[in-house]
Short mmCIF file of C-alpha atoms and ligand atoms in Angstrom, two decimals:
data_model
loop_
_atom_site.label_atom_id
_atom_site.label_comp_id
_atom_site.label_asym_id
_atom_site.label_seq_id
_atom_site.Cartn_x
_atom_site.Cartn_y
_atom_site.Cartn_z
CA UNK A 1 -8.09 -0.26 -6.75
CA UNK A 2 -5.34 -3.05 -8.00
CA UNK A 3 -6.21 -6.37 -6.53
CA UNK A 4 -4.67 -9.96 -7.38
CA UNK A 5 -6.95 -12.51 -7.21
CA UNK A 6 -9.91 -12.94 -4.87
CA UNK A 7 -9.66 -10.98 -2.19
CA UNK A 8 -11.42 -12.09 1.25
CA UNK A 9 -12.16 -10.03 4.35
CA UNK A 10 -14.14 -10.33 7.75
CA UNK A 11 -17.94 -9.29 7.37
CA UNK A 12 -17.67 -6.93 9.29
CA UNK A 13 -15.07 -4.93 6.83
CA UNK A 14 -17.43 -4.75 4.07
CA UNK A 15 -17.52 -1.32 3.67
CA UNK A 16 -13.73 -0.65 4.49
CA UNK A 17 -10.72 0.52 2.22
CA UNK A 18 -8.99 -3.10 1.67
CA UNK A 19 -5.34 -2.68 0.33
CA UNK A 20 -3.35 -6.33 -0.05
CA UNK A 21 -0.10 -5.74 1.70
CA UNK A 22 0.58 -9.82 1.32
CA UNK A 23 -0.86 -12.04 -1.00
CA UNK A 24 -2.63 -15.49 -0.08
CA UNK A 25 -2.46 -17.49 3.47
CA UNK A 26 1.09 -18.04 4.68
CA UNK A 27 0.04 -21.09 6.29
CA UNK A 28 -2.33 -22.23 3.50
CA UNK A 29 -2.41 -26.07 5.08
CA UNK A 30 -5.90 -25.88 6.80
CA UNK A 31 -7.79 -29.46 5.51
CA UNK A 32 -10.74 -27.25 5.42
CA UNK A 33 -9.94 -23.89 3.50
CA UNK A 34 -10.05 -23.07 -0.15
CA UNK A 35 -9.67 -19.35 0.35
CA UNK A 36 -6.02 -18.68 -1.15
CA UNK A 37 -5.60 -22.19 -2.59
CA UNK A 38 -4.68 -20.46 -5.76
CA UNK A 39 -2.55 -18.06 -4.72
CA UNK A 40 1.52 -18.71 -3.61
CA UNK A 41 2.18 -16.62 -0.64
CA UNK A 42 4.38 -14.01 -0.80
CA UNK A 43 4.74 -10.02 1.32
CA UNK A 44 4.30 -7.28 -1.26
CA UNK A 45 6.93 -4.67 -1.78
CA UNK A 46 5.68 -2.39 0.29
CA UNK A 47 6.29 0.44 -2.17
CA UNK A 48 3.60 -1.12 -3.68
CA UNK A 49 1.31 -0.73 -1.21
CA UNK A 50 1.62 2.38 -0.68
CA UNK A 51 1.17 3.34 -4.45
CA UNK A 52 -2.19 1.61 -3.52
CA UNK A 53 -3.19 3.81 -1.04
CA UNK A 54 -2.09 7.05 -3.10
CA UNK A 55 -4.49 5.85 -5.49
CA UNK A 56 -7.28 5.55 -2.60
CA UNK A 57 -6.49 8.81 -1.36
CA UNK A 58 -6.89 10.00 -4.78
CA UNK A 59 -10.24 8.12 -5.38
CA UNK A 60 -12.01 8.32 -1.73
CA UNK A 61 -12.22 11.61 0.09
CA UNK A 62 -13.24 9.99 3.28
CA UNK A 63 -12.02 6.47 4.56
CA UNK A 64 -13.34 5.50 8.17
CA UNK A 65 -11.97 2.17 8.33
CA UNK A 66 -8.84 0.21 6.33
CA UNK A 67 -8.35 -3.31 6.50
CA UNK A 68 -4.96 -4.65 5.65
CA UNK A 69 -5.23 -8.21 3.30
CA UNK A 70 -4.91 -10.83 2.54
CA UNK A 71 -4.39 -13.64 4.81
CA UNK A 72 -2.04 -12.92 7.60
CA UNK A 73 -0.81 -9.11 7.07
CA UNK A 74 0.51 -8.88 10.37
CA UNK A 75 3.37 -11.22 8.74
CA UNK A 76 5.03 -8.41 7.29
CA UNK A 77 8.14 -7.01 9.07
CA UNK A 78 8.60 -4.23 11.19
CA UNK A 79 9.84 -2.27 9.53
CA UNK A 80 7.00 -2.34 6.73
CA UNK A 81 4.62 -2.16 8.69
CA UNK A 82 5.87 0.87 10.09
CA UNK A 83 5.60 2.64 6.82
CA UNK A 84 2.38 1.45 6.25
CA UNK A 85 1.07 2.59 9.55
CA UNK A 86 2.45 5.65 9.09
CA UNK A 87 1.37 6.66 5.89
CA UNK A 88 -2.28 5.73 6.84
CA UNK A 89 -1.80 7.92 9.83
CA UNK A 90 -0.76 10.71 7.64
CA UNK A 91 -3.05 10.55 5.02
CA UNK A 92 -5.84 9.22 6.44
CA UNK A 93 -6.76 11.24 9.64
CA UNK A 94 -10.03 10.44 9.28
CA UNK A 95 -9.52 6.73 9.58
CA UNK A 96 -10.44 5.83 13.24
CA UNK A 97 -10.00 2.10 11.90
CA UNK A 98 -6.99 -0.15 11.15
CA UNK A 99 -7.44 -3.86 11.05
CA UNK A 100 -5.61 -7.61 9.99
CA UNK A 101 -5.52 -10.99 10.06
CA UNK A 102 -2.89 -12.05 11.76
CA UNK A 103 -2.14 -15.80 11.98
CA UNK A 104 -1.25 -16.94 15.86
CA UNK A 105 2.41 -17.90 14.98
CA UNK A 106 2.94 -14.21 13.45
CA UNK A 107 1.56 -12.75 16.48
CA UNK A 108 3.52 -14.61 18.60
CA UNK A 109 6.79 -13.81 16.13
CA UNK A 110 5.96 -10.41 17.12
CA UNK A 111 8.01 -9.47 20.64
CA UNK A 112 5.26 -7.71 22.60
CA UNK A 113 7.48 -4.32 22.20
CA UNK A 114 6.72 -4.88 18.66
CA UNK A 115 2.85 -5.16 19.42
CA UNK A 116 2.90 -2.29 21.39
CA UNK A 117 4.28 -0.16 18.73
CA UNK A 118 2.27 -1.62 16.10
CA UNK A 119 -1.24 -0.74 18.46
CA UNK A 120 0.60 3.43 18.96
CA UNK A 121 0.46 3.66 15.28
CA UNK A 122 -2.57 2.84 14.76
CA UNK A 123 -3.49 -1.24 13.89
CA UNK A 124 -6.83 -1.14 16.05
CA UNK A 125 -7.81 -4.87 15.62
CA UNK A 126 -6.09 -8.12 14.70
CA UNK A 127 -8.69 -10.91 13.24
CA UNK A 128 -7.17 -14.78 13.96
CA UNK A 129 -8.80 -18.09 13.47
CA UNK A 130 -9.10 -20.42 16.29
CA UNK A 131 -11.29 -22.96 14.64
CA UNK A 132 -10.82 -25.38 17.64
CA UNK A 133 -9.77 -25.72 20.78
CA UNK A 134 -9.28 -29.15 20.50
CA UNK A 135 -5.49 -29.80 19.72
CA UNK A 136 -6.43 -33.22 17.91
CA UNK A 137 -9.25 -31.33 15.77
CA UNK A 138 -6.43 -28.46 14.89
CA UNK A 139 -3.66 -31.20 14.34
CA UNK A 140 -6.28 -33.55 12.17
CA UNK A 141 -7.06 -29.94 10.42
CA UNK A 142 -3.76 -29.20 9.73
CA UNK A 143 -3.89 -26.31 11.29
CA UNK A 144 -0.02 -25.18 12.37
CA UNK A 145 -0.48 -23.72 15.55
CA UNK A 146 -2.20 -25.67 19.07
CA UNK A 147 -4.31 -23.72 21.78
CA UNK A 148 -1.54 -23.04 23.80
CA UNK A 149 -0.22 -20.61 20.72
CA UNK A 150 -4.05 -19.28 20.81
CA UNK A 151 -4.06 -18.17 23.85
CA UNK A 152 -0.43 -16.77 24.79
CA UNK A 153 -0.91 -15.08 21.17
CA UNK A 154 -4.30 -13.73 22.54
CA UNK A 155 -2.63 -12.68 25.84
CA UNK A 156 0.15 -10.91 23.78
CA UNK A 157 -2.41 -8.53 22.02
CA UNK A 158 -4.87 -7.64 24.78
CA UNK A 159 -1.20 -6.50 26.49
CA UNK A 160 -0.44 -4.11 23.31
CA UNK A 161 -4.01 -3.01 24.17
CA UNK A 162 -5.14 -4.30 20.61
CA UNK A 163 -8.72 -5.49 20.27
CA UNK A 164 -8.64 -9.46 19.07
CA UNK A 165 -11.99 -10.89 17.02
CA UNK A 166 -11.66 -14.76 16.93
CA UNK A 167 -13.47 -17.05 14.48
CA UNK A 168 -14.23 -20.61 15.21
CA UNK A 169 -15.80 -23.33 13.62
CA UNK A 170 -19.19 -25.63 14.16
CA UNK A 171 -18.86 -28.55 13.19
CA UNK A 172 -14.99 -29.09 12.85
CA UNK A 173 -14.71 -32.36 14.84
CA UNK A 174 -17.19 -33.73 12.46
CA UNK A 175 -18.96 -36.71 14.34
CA UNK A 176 -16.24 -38.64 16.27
CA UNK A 177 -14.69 -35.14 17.68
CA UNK A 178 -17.63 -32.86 18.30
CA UNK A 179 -18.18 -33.37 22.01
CA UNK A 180 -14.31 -32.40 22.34
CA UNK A 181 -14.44 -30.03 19.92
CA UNK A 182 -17.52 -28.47 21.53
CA UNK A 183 -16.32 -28.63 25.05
CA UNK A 184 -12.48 -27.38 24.30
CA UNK A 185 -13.46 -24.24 21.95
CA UNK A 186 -15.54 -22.93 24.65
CA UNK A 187 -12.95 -23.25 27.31
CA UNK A 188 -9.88 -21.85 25.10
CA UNK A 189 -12.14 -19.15 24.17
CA UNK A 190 -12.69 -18.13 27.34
CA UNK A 191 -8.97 -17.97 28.50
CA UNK A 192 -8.46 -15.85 25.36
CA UNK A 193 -11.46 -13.62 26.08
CA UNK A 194 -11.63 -11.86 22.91
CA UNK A 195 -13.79 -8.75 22.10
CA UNK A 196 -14.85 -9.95 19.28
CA UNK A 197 -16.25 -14.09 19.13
CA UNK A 198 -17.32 -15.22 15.11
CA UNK A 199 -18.90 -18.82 15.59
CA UNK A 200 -19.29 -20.34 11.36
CA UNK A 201 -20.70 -23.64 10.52
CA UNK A 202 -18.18 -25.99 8.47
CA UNK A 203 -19.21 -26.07 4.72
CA UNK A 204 -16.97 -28.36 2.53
CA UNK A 205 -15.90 -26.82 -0.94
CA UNK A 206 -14.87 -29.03 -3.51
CA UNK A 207 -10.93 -30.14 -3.42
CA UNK A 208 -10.29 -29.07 -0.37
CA UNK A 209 -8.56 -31.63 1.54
CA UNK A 210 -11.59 -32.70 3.78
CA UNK A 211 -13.86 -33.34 1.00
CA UNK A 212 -11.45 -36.23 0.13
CA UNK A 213 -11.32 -37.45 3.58
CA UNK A 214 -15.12 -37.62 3.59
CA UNK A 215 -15.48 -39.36 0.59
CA UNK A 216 -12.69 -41.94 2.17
CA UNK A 217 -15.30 -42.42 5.09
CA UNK A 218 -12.87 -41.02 7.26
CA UNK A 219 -14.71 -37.45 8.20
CA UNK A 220 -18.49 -36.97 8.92
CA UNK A 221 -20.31 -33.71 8.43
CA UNK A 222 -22.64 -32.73 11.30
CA UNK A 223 -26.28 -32.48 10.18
CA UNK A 224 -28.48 -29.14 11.67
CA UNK A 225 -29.37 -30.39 14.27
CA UNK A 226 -26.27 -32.00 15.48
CA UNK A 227 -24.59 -28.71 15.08
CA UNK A 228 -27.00 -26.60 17.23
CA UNK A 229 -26.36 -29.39 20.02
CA UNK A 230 -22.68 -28.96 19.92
CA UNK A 231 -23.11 -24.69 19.36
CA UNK A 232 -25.00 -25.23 22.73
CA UNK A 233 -22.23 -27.17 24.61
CA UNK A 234 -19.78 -24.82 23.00
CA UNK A 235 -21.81 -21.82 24.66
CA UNK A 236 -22.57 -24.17 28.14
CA UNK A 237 -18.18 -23.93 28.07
CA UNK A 238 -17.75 -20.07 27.74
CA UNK A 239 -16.81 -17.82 30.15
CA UNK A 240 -16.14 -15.21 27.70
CA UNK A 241 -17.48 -11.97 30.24
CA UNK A 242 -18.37 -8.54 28.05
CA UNK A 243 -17.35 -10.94 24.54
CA UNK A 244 -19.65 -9.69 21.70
CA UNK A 245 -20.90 -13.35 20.12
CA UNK A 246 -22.23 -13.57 16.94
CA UNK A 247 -22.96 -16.46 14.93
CA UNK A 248 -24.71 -14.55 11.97
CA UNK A 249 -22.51 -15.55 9.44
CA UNK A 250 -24.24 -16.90 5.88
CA UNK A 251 -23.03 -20.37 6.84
CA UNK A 252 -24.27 -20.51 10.11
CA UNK A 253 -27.95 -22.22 10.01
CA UNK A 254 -29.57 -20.28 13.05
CA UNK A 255 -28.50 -16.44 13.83
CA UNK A 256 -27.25 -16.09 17.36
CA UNK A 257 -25.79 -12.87 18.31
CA UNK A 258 -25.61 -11.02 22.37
CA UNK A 259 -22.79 -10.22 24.86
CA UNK A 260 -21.22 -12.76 27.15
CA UNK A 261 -21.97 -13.75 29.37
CA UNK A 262 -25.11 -11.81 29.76
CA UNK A 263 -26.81 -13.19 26.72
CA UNK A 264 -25.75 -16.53 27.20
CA UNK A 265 -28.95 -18.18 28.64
CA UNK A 266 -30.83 -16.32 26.00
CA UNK A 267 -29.10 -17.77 23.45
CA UNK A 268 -29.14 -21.03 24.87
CA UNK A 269 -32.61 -21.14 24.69
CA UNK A 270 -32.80 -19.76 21.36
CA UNK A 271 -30.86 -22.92 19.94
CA UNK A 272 -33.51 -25.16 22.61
CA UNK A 273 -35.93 -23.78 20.52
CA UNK A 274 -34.83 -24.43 17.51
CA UNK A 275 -33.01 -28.45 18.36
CA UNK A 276 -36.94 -28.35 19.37
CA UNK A 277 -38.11 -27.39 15.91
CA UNK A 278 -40.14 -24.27 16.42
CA UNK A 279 -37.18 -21.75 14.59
CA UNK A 280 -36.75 -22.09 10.79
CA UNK A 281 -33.79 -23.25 10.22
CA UNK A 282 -31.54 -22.12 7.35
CA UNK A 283 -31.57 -24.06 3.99
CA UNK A 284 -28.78 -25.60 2.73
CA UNK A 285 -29.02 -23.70 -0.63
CA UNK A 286 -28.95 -20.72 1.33
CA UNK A 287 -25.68 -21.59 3.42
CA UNK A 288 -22.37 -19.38 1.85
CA UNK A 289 -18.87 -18.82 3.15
S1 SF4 B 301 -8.13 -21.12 7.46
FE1 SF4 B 301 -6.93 -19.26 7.61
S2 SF4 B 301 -4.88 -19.98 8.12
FE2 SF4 B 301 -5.96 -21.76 7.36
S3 SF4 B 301 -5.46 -21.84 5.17
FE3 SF4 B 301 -7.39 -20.69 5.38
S4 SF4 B 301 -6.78 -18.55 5.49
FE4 SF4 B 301 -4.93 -19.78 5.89
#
């Protein structure tokens, strides 16, 4: 397969056919992201794309799941994604699998006529990045969009009958925030009630725009066992009923994964046990994003 630069996709696409249909993060702004920091953002021609998936057809005689990169597919016009859609559907009718990011303002671009027809073709689940619900903590991020976008853009896809994973972040207040952060991602995620709920634990990479803020005294990191106290106030705030929560991810320094809210208590007082000491925490060397 052609690919420009590194490509990045959910965990849980590992073992899908990933074709870029845009290149980089067309927000690329977040304080906290390196991701596409070295790529400019631009849509690729979608002629282009599809030469890619010719070439998968050609190479892969059975695909069960396709995930569209990089950052923020669901960017792309109409009209392109139309083709796209439709050439997976035609030569790929084994794929029971279509998924993207898709940034909140580009869902909410999207008229919810649009959505619809996007979900009949085929796009099975969109993948956005609340981070916070705090709207200080997303602001301070520089995140461009505010958890009133979050959760009309969530609204918007569980209409189109689209299923909607959501990522946030531990730790993303950093000390003076974390009680708000805490508090507010819990709540926003449970008006957005997504299917899908990806809790990851802030790790700074170098020149990112936080690390500089740290160094300036102006951001502090949460240690271990400051972020399993705000993971447990974050959990305390959701009402997130038949949610699939994980918080498995390599950056995360205790695995927590169950179905809201049915698990809830249970994972509760797996992070009580380990704020308590009795579960082995994580090492940092063995943290990754
Ligand atoms: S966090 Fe997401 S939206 Fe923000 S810069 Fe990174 S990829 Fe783009």
């Amino acid at each position: 397969m052609r690919y420009e630069g590194i490509v990045y996709r959910p965990p849980s696409e590992a073992y899908s056919l990933i074709v870029q249909v845009t290149i980089g993060c067309s927000q690329n702004t977040c304080a906290f992201c390196s991701m596409y920091k070295d790529k400019k953002f631009r849509v690729r021609d979608v002629k282009d794309v599809i030469e890619d998936f010719a070439i998968a057809r050609a190479t892969y005689s059975s695909v069960s799941k396709i995930f569209l990169a990089d950052g923020d597919a669901l960017i792309c016009n109409m009209d392109d994604l139309k083709i796209i859609l439709e050439y997976i559907q035609e030569h790929f009718p084994e794929c029971k699998q279509v998924t993207c990011y898709g940034s909140p303002k580009s869902i909410l671009k999207k008229t919810q006529e649009e959505l619809n027809i996007l979900k009949m073709l085929g796009l099975s689940m969109v993948y956005t990045g609340l981070e916070s619900g705090n709207a200080k903590v997303l602001k301070d991020m520089e995140k461009t969009a505010s958890p009133e976008d979050m959760i009309q853009g969530a609204d918007k896809i569980h209409k189109a009958g689209i299923r909607l994973s959501v990522t946030a972040i531990s730790g993303l207040g950093g000390r003076d925030m974390w009680q708000e952060h805490a508090i507010d991602t819990g709540k926003v995620l449970s008006k957005m009630k997504p299917e899908y709920i990806g809790l990851l634990t802030l790790m700074v990479e170098p020149e990112v725009l936080l690390e500089q803020r740290i160094k300036e005294g102006r951001f502090q990191v949460l240690n271990p066992y400051d972020i399993l106290v705000e993971t447990k106030l974050m959990l305390l705030h959701m009402d997130c009923q038949g949610s699939i929560f994980r918080s498995n991810h390599a950056s995360n320094y205790v695995n927590l994964s169950g179905t809201l809210n049915r698990d809830k208590n249970k994972m509760i007082e797996e992070l009580d046990q380990a704020i308590q000491g009795n579960i082995h925490l994580k090492s940092e060397w063995m943290r990754a994003l």
